[in-house]
mmCIF file of C-alpha atoms and ligand atoms in Angstrom:
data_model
loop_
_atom_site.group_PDB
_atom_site.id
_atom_site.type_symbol
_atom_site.label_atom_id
_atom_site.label_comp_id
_atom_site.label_asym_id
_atom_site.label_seq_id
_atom_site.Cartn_x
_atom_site.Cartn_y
_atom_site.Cartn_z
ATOM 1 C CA UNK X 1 46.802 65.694 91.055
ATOM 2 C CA UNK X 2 45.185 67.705 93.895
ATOM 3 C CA UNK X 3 41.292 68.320 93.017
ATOM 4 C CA UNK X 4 38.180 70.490 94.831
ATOM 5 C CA UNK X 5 35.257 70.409 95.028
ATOM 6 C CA UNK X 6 33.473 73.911 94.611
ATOM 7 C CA UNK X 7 29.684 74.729 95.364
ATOM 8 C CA UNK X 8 27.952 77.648 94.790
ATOM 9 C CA UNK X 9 24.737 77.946 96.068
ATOM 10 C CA UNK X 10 22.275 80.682 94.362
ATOM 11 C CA UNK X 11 18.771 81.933 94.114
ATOM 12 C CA UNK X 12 17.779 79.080 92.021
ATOM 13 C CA UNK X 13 20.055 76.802 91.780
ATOM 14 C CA UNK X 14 23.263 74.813 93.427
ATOM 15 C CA UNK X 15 26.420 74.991 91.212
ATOM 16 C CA UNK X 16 28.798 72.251 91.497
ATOM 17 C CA UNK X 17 32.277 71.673 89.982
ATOM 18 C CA UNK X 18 35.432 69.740 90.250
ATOM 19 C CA UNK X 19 38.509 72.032 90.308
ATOM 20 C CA UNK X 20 42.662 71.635 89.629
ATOM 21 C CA UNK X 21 44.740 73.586 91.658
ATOM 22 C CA UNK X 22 45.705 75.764 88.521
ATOM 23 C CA UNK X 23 41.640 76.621 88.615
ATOM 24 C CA UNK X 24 40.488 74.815 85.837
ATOM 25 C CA UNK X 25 36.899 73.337 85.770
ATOM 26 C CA UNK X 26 37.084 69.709 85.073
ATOM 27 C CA UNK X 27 33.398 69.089 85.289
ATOM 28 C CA UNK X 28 30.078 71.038 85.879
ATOM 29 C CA UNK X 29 26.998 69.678 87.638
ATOM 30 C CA UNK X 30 24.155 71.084 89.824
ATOM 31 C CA UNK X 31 20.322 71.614 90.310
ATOM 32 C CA UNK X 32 17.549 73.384 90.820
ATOM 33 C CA UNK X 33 16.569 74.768 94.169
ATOM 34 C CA UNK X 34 13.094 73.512 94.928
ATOM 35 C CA UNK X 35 11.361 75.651 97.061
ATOM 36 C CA UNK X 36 10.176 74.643 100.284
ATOM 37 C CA UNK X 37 12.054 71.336 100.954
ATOM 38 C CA UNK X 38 12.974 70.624 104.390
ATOM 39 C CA UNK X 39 16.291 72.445 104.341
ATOM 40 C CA UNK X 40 18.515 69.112 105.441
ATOM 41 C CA UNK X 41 17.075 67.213 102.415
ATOM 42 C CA UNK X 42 18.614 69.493 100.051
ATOM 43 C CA UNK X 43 22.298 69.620 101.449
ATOM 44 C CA UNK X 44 21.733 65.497 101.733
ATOM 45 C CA UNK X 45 20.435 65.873 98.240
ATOM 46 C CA UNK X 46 23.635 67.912 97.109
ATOM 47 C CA UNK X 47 25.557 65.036 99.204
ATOM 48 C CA UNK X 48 24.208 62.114 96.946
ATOM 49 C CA UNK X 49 24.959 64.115 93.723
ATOM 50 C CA UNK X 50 28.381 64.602 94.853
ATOM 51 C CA UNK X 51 29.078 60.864 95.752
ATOM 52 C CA UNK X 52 27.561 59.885 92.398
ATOM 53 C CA UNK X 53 29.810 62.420 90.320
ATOM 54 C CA UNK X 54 32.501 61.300 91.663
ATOM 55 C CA UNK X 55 31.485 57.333 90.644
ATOM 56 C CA UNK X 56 30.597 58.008 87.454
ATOM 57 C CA UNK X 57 33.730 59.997 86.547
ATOM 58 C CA UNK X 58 35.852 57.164 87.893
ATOM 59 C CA UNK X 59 37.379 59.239 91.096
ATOM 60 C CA UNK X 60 38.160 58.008 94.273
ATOM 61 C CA UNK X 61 36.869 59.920 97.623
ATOM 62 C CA UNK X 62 40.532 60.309 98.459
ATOM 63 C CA UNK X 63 40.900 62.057 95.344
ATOM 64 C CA UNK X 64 39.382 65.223 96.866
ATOM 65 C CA UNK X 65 40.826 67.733 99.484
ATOM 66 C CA UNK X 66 38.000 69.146 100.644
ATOM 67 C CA UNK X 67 34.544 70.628 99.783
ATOM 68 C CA UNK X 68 33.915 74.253 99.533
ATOM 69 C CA UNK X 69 30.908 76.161 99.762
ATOM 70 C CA UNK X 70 29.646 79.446 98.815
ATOM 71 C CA UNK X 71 26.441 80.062 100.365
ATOM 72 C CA UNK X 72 24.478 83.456 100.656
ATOM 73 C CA UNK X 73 22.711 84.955 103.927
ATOM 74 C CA UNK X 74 24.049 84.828 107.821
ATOM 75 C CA UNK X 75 26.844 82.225 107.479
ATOM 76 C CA UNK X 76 29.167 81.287 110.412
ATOM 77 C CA UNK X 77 32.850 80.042 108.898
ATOM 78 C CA UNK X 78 34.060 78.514 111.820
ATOM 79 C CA UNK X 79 30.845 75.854 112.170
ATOM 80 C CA UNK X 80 30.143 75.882 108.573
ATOM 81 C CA UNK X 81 26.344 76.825 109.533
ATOM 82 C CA UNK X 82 24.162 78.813 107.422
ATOM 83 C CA UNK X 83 22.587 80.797 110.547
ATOM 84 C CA UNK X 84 20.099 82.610 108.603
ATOM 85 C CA UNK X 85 19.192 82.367 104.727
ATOM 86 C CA UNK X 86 15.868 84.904 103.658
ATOM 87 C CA UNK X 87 15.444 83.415 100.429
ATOM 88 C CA UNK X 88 15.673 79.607 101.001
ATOM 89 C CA UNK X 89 14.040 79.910 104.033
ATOM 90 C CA UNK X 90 17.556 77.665 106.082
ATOM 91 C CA UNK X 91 17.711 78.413 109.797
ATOM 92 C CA UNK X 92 21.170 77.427 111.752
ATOM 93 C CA UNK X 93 21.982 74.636 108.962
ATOM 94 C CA UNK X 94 24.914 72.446 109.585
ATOM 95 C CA UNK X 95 25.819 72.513 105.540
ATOM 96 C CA UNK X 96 29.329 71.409 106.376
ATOM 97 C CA UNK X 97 28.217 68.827 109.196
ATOM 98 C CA UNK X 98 25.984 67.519 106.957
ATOM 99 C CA UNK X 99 28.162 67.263 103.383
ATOM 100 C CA UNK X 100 30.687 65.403 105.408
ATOM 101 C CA UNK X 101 28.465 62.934 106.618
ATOM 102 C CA UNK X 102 27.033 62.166 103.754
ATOM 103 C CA UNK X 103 30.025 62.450 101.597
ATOM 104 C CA UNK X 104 33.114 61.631 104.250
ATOM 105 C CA UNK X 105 34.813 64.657 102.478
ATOM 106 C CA UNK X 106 36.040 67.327 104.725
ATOM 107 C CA UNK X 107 33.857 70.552 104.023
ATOM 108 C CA UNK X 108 34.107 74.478 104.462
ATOM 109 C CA UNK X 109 31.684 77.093 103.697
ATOM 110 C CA UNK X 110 31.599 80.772 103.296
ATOM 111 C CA UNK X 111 29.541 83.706 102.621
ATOM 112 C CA UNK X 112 29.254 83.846 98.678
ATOM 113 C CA UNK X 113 30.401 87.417 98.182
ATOM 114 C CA UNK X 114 33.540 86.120 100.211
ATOM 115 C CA UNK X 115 34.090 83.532 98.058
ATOM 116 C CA UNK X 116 33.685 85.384 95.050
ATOM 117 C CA UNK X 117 36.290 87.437 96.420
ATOM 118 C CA UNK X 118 38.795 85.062 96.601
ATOM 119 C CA UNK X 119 37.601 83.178 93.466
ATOM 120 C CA UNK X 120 39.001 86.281 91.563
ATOM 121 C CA UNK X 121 41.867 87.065 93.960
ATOM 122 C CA UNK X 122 42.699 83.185 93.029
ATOM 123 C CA UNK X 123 42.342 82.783 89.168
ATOM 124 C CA UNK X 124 40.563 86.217 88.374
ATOM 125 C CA UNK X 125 40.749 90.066 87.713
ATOM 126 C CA UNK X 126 43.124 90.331 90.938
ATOM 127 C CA UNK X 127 44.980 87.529 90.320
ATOM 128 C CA UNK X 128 48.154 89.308 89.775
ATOM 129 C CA UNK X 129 47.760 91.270 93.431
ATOM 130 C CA UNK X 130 48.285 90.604 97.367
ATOM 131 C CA UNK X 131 45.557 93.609 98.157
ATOM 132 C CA UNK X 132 42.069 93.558 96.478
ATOM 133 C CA UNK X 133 38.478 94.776 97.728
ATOM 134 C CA UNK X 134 35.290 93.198 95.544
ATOM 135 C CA UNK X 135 32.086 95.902 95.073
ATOM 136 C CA UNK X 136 29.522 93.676 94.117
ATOM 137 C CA UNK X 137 26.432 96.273 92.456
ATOM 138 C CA UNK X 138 23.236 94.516 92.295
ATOM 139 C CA UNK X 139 19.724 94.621 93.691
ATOM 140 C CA UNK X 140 22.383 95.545 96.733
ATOM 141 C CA UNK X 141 25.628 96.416 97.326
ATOM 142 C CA UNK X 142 27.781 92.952 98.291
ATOM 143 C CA UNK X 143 32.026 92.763 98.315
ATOM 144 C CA UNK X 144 34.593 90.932 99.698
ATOM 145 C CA UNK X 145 38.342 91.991 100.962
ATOM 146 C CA UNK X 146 41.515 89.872 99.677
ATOM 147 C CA UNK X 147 44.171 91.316 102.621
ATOM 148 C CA UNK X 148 47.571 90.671 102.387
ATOM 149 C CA UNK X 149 47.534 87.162 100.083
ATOM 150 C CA UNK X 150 44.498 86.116 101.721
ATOM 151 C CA UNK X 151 40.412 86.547 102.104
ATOM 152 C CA UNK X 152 39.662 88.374 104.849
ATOM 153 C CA UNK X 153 36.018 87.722 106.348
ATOM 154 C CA UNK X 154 36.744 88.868 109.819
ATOM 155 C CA UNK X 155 34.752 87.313 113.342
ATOM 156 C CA UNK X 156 32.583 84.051 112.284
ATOM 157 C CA UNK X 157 33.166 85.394 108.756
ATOM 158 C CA UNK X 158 30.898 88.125 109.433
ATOM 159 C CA UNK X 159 32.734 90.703 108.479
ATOM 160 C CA UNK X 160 33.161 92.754 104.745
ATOM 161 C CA UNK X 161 29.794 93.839 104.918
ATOM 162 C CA UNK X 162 31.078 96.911 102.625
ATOM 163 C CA UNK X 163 27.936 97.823 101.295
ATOM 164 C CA UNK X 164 26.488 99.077 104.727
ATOM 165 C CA UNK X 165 29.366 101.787 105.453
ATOM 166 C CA UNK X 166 27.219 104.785 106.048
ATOM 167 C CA UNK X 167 28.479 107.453 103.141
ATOM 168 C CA UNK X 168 25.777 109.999 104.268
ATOM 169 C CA UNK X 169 24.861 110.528 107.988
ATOM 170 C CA UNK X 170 20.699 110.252 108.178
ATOM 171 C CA UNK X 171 20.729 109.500 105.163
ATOM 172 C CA UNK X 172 18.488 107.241 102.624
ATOM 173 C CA UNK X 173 17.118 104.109 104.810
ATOM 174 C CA UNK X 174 18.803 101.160 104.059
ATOM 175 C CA UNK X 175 17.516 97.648 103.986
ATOM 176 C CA UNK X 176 19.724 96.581 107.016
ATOM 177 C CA UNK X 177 17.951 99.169 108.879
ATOM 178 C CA UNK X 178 20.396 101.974 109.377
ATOM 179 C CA UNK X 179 20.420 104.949 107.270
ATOM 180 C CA UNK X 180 22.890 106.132 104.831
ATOM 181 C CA UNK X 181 24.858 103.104 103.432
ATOM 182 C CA UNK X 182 26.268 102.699 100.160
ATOM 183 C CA UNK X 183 23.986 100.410 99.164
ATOM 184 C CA UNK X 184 21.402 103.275 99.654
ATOM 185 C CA UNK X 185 23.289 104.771 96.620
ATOM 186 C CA UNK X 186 24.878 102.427 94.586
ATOM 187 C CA UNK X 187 22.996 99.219 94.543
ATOM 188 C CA UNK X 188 21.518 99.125 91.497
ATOM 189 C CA UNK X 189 18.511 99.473 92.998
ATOM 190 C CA UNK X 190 19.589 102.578 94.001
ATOM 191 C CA UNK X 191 20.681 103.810 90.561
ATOM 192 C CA UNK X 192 17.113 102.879 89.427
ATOM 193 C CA UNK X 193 15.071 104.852 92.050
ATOM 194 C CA UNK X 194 17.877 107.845 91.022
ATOM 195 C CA UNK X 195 16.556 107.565 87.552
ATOM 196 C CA UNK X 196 12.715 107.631 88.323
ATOM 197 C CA UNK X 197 13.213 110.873 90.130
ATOM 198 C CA UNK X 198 15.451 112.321 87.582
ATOM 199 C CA UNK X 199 12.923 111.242 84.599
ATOM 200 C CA UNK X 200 9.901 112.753 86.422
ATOM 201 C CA UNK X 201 11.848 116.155 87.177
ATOM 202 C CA UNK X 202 12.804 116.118 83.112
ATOM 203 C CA UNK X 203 9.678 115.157 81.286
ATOM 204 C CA UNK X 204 12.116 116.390 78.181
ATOM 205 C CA UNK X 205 14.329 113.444 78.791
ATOM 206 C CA UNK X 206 15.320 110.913 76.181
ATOM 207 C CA UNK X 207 15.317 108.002 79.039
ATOM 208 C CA UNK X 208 11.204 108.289 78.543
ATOM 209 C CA UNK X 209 11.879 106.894 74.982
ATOM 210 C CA UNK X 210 14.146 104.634 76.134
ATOM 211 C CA UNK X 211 12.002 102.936 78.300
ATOM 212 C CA UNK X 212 8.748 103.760 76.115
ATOM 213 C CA UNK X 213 7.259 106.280 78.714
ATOM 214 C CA UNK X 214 6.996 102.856 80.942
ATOM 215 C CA UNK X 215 8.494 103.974 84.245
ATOM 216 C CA UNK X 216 8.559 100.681 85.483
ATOM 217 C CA UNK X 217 10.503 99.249 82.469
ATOM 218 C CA UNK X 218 13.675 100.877 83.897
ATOM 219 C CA UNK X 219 16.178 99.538 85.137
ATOM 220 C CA UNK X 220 19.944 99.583 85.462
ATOM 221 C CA UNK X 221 20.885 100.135 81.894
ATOM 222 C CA UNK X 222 18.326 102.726 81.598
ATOM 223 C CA UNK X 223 20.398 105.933 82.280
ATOM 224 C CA UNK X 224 23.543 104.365 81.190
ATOM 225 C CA UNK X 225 22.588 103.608 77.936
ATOM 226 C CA UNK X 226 20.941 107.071 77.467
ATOM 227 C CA UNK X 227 23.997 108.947 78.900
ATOM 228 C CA UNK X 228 25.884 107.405 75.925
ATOM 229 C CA UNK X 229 23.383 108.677 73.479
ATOM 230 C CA UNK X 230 24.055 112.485 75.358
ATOM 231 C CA UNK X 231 21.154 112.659 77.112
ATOM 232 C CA UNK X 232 21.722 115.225 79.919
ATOM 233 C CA UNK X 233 19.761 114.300 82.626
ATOM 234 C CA UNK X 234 21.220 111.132 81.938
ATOM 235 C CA UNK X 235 24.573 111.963 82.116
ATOM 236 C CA UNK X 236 23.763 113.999 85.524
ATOM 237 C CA UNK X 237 22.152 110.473 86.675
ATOM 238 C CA UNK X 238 24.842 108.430 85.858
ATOM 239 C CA UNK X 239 27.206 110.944 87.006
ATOM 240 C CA UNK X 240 25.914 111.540 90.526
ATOM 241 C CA UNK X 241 25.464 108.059 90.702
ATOM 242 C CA UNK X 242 29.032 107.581 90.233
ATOM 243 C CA UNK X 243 30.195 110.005 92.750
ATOM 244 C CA UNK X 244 28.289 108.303 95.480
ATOM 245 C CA UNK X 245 30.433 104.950 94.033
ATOM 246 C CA UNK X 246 33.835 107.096 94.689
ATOM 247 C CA UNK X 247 32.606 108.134 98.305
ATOM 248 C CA UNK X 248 32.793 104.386 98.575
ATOM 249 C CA UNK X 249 35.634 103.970 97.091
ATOM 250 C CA UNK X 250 38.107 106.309 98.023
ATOM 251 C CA UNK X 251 37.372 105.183 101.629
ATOM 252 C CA UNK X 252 38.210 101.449 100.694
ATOM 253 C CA UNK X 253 41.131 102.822 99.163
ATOM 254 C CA UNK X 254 42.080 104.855 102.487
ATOM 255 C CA UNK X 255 41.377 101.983 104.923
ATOM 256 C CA UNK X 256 42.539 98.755 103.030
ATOM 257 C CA UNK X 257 45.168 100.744 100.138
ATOM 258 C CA UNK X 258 44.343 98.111 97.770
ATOM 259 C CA UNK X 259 46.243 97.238 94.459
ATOM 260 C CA UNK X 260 43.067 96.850 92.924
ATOM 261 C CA UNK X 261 38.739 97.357 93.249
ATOM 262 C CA UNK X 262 36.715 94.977 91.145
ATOM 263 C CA UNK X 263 33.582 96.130 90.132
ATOM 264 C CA UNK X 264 31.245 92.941 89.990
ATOM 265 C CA UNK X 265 27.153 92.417 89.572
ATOM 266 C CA UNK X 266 24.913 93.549 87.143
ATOM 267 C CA UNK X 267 26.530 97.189 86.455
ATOM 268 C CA UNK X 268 29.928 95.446 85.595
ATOM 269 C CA UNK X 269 28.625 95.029 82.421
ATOM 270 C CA UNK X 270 29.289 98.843 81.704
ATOM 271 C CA UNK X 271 32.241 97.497 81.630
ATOM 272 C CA UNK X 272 35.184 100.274 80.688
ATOM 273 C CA UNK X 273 32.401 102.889 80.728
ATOM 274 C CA UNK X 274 32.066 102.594 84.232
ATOM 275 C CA UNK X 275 35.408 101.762 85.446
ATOM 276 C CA UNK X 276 37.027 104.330 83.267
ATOM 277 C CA UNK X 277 35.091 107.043 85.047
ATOM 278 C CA UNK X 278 35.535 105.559 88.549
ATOM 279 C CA UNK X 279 39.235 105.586 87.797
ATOM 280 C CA UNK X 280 39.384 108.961 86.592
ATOM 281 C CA UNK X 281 37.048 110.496 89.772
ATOM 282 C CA UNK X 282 39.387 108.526 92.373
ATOM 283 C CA UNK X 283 42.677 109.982 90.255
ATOM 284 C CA UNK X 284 41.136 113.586 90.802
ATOM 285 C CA UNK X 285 40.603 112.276 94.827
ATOM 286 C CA UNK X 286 44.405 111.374 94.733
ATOM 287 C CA UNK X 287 43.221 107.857 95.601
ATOM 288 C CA UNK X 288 41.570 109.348 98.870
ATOM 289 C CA UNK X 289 45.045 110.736 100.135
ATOM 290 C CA UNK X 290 48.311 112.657 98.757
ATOM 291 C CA UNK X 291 50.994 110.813 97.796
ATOM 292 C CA UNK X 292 49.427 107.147 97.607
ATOM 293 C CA UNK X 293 49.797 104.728 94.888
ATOM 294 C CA UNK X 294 47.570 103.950 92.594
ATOM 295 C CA UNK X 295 44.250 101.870 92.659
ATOM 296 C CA UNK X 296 43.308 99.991 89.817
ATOM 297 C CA UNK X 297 39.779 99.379 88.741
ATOM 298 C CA UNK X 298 38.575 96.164 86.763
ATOM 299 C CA UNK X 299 35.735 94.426 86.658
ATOM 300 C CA UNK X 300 35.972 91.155 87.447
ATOM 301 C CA UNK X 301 36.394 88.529 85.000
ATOM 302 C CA UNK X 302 35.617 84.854 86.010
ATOM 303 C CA UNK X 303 31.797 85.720 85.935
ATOM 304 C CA UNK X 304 29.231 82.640 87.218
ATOM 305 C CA UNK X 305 32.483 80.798 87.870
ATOM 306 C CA UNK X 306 33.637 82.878 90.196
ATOM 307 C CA UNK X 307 31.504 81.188 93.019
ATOM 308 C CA UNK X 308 32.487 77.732 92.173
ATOM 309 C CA UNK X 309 36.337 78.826 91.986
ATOM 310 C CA UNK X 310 36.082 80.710 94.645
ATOM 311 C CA UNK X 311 34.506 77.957 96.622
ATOM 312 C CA UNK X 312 37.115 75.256 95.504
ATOM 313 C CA UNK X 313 40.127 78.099 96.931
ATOM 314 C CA UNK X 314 38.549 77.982 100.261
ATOM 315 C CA UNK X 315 40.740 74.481 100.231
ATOM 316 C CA UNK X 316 43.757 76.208 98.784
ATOM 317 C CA UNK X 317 47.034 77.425 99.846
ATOM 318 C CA UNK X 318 47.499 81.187 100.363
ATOM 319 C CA UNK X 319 48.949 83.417 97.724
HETATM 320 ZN ZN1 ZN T 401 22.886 99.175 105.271
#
């Protein structure tokens, strides 16, 4: 039996697991990211854990097919380098370079909203489709395109950057610099600086309540929750909020015509709420053109596993 190895590197933490070709999980191991350690140590660190997983479950080396890696920040595909990681501080790391000389296992790595992409094009929410773009909404606004049977990630894997096509010329400043981007207006972070400004205009609101006049308390629930109690400025939050989302949308929908749009991140936990209304504004768009078929939305549905799957399929065959 063909098995994977799947890593997903996070904030915190580095998520390992080994993987079946049907995408099931055979075994789960990781740790913590410790700030500050010279960045080879921790891939050789990672390495060691690997080689001594695989001992103590009784595998061979030759066992594996390869090792996959979701990693987030500036990666290159074709070198397996992480050019550029904020958060961990990694500068032009070899991860691949370095996993296979410390394990002797073959090893790929990707940007981690890619391979969450293709995690639930694999064994996911898309599963069932050849055509699939990921919205990721969280502190910003990630994704990932599944074109034709297979993940798309364009020059050095650079590419999907969906959350920085510009919706609104001179728009809101984004954090990549440019104005106007959809992750200017439907990151979550977004969403919450839409609610501040709506709660200050409507002293009257109930999302004061909801929040216990704390301004800072709110967050991405905050006018969702409210909207379903019938708060109006709520609704008008969530509302606008959601039309900025289908300005998104409909033009993934004209460039890529998709089967399907997952909805992934925090705000996926709105779960039909959200994707319900999404569906119904992009129905009422005719799917961004007249006379196109349909484009479902889902949430995705593999949640933390997504990055290890996803990781593991980097290995696979194509759809
Ligand atoms: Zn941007």
């Amino acid at each position: 039996m063909k098995k994977y190895i799947g890593i997903d590197i996070g904030g915190t933490s580095i998520k390992c697991a080994f993987v079946t070709e049907e995408g099931k999980i055979l075994k789960k191991f990781g740790f913590p990211i410790v700030k500050g350690e010279k960045q080879e140590t921790t891939i050789y660190r990672l390495g060691d854990l690997i080689n001594d997983e695989i001992k103590k479950e009784g595998l061979r080396k030759e066992d594996f097919v390869g090792i996959g890696v979701g990693c987030p920040g500036s990666i290159n595909n074709k070198l397996g380098v992480c050019c550029y990681n904020n958060n961990m501080g990694w500068l032009n790391l070899p991860v691949a370079d370095l996993l296979k000389e410390r394990t002797g296992i073959a090893s790929k790595v990707s940007n981690d909203a890619n391979v969450a992409m293709l995690g639930e094009a694999k064994f996911g929410a898309a599963k069932n489709y050849q055509n699939a773009v990921l919205v990721t909404l969280g502190t910003g606004v990630g994704g990932g395109l599944f074109l034709n049977g297979k993940l798309y990630e364009g020059n050095e894997g650079k590419g999907a950057e969906i959350g920085h096509m510009v919706i609104e010329m001179d728009g809101e400043l984004c954090t990549c610099g440019r104005k106007g981007c959809l992750e200017a207006y439907a990151s979550v972070t977004a969403l919450i600086r839409q609610t501040k400004e709506a709660m200050h205009k409507h002293p009257e609101s109930k999302m004061w309540a909801y929040v216990n006049n704390e301004l800072d308390a709110v967050n991405g629930k905050t006018a969702f929750e409210t909207s379903k109690m019938g708060d109006e400025t709520a609704i008008e939050v969530v509302d606008r909020y959601e039309n900025y989302l289908t300005v998104g949308l409909l033009n993934f929908c004209n460039i890529f015509r998709p089967e399907v749009i997952l909805i992934g991140g925090g705000l996926s936990n709105q779960k039909e709420y959200l994707t319900d209304a999404l569906q119904k504004k992009l129905e009422e768009n005719k799917y961004g053109f007249q006379g196109t078929p349909k484009v479902n939305i889902f949430v995705t549905n593999l949640g933390n596993d997504a990055g290890v799957l996803g990781a593991a399929a980097l290995w696979m065959e194509e759809k």
